[in-house]
GROMACS .gro file of C-alpha atoms in nm:
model
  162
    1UNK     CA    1   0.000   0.000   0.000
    2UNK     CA    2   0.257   0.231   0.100
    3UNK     CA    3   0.465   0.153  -0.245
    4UNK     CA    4   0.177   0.237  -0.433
    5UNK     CA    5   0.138   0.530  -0.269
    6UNK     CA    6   0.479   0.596  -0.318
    7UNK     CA    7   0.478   0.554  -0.728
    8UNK     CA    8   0.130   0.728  -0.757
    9UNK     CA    9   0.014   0.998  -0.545
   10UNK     CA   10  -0.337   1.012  -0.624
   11UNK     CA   11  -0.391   0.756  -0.476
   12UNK     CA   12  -0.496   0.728  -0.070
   13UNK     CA   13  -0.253   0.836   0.154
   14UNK     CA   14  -0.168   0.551   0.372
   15UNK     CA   15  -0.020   0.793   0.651
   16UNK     CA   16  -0.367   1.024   0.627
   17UNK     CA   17  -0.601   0.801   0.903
   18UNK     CA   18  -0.912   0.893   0.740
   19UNK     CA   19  -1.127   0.606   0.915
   20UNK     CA   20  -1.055   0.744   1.207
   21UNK     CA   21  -1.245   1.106   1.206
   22UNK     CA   22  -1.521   0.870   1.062
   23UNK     CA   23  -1.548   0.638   1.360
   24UNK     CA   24  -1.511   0.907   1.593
   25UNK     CA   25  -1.778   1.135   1.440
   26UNK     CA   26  -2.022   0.783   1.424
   27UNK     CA   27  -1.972   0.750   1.783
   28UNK     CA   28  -2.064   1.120   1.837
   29UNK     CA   29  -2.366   1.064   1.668
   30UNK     CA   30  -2.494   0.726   1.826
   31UNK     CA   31  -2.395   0.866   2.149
   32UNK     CA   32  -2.605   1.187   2.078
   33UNK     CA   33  -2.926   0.989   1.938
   34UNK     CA   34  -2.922   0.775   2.221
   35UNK     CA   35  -2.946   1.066   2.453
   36UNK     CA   36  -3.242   1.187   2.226
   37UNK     CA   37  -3.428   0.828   2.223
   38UNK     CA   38  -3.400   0.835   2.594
   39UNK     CA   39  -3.476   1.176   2.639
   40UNK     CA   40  -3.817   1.096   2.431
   41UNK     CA   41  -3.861   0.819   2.650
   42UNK     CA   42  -3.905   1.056   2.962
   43UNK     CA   43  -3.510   1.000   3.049
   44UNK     CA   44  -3.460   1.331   3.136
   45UNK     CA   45  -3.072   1.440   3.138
   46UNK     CA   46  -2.984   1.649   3.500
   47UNK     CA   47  -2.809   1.883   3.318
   48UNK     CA   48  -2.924   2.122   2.958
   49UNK     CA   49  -2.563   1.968   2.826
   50UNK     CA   50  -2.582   1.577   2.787
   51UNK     CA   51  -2.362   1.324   2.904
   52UNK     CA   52  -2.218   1.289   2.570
   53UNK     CA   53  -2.156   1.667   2.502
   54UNK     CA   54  -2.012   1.673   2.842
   55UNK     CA   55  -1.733   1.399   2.796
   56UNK     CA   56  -1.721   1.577   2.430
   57UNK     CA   57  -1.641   1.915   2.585
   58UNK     CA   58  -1.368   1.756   2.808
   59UNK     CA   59  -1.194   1.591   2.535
   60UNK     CA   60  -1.171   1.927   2.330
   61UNK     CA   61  -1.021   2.116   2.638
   62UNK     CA   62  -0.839   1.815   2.668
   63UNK     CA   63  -0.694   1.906   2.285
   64UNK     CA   64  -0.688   2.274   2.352
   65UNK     CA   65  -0.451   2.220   2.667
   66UNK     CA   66  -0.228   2.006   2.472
   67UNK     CA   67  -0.217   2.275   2.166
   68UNK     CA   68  -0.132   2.572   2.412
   69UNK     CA   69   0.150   2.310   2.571
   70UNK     CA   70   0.270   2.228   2.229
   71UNK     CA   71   0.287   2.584   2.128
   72UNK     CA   72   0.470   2.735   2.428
   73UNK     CA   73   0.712   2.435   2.354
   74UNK     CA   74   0.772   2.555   1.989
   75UNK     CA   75   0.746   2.905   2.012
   76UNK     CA   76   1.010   3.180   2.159
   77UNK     CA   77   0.767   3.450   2.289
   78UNK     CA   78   1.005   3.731   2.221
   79UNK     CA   79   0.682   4.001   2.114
   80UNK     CA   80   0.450   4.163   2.285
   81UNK     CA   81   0.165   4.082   2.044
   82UNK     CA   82   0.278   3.703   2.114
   83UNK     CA   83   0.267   3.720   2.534
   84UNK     CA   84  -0.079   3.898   2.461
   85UNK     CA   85  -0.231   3.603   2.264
   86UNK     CA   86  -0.079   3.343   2.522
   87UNK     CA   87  -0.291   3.539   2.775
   88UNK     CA   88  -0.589   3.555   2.584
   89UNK     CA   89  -0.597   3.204   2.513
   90UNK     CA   90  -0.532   3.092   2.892
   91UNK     CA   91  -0.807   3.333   2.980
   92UNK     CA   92  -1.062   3.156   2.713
   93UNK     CA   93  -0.917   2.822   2.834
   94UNK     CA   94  -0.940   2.877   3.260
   95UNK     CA   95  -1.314   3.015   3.106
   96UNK     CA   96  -1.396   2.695   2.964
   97UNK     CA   97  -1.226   2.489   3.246
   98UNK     CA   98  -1.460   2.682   3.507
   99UNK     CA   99  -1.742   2.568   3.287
  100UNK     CA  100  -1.680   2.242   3.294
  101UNK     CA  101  -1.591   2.165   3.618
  102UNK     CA  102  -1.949   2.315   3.713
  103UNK     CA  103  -2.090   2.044   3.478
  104UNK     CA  104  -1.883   1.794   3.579
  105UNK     CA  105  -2.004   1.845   3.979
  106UNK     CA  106  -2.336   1.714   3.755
  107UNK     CA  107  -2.179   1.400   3.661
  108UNK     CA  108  -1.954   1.325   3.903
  109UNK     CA  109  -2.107   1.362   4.215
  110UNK     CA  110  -1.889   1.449   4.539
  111UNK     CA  111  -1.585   1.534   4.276
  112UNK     CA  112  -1.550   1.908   4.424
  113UNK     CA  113  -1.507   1.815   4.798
  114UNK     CA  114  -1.280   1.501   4.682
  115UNK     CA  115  -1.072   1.769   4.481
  116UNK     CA  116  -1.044   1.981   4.762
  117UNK     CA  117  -0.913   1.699   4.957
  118UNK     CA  118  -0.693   1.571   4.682
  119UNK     CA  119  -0.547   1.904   4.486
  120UNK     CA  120  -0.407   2.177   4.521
  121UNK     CA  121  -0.498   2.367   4.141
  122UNK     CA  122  -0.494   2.723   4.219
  123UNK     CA  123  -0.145   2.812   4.095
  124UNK     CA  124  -0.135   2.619   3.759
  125UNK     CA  125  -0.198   2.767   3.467
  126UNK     CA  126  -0.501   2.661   3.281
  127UNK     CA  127  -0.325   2.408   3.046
  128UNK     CA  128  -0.118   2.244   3.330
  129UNK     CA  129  -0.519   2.179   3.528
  130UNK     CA  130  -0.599   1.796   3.522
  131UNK     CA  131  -0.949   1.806   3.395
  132UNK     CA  132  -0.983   1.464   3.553
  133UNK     CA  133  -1.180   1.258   3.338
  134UNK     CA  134  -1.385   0.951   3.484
  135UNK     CA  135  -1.078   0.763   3.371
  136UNK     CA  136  -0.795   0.912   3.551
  137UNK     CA  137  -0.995   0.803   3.895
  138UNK     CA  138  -0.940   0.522   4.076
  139UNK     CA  139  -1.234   0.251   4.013
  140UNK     CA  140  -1.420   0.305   4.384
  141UNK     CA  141  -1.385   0.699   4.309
  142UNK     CA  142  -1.533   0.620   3.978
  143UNK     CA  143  -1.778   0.394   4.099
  144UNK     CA  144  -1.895   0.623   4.353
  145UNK     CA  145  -1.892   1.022   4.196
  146UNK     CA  146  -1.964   0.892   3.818
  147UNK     CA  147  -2.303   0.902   3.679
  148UNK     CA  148  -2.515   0.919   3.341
  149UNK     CA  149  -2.299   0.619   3.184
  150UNK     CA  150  -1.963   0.870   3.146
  151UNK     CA  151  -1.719   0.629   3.208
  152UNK     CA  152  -1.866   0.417   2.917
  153UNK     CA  153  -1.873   0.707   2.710
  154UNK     CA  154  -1.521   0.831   2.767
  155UNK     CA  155  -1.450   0.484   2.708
  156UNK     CA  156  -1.628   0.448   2.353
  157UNK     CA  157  -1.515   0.802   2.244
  158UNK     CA  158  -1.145   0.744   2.374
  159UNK     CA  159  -1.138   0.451   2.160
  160UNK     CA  160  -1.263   0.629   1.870
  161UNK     CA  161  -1.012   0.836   1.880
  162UNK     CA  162  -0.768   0.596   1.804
   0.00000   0.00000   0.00000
């Protein structure tokens, strides 16, 4: 595959993972119509954002933390213009972060008081803030805070990502 590639570039890129943004947007989708059958079904969702968009919302900070990381790590912010944008984006990002974690006290019951317990956040900057997912608990935590099926649904999207 990759020789033919290599002679003829029309043809697929075998580097280019195409399948993947397909899977993961089918998952999106099933998990979304799901919410809407049961929602029809008088399965009413605690929260105006679903379980889905929820776990979907942490995975994009998720990205947007690692893109801020990546860029500080390529970048030499010599200008002004470039220290301003860093601080705009942290700004959007601790936004978006705030938002979440009041969802997330939705969907994972008891997580605030177990945070205060557990971590100490206050002085990070907003793409160094663990966003913690129902994954990175421990399985009693998760047993015990997560509700709404997110662990299966950062499960199913997690794997569609790969």
């Amino acid at each position: 595959m990759v020789e033919d590639w290599e002679r003829d570039k029309s043809l697929l890129n075998p580097y280019i993972n195409v399948k993947n943004d397909l899977i993961e947007a089918q998952v999106r989708t099933q998990l979304i119509d799901d919410e809407k059958s049961a929602a029809a079904s008088g399965n009413a969702h605690p929260h105006e954002t679903t379980p889905s968009r929820f776990i979907i919302l942490a995975l994009m900070l998720e990205e947007s933390q690692r893109c801020v990381k990546l860029d500080l790590a390529n970048r030499f912010l010599a200008k002004d213009s470039q220290r301003v944008t860093l601080q705009q984006w942290r700004m959007v990002l601790q936004h978006q972060i705030e938002r979440l974690h009041s969802i997330q006290s939705v969907y994972m019951v008891g997580i605030e008081s177990w945070l205060a317990e557990v971590v100490n956040e206050s002085l990070e900057e907003p793409e160094d803030i663990n966003l913690w997912f129902p994954s990175s608990l421990s399985r009693i935590c998760r047993t015990e805070m997560c509700r709404n099926d997110i662990t299966d649904i950062e499960a199913k999207l997690r794997e569609s990502q790969c």
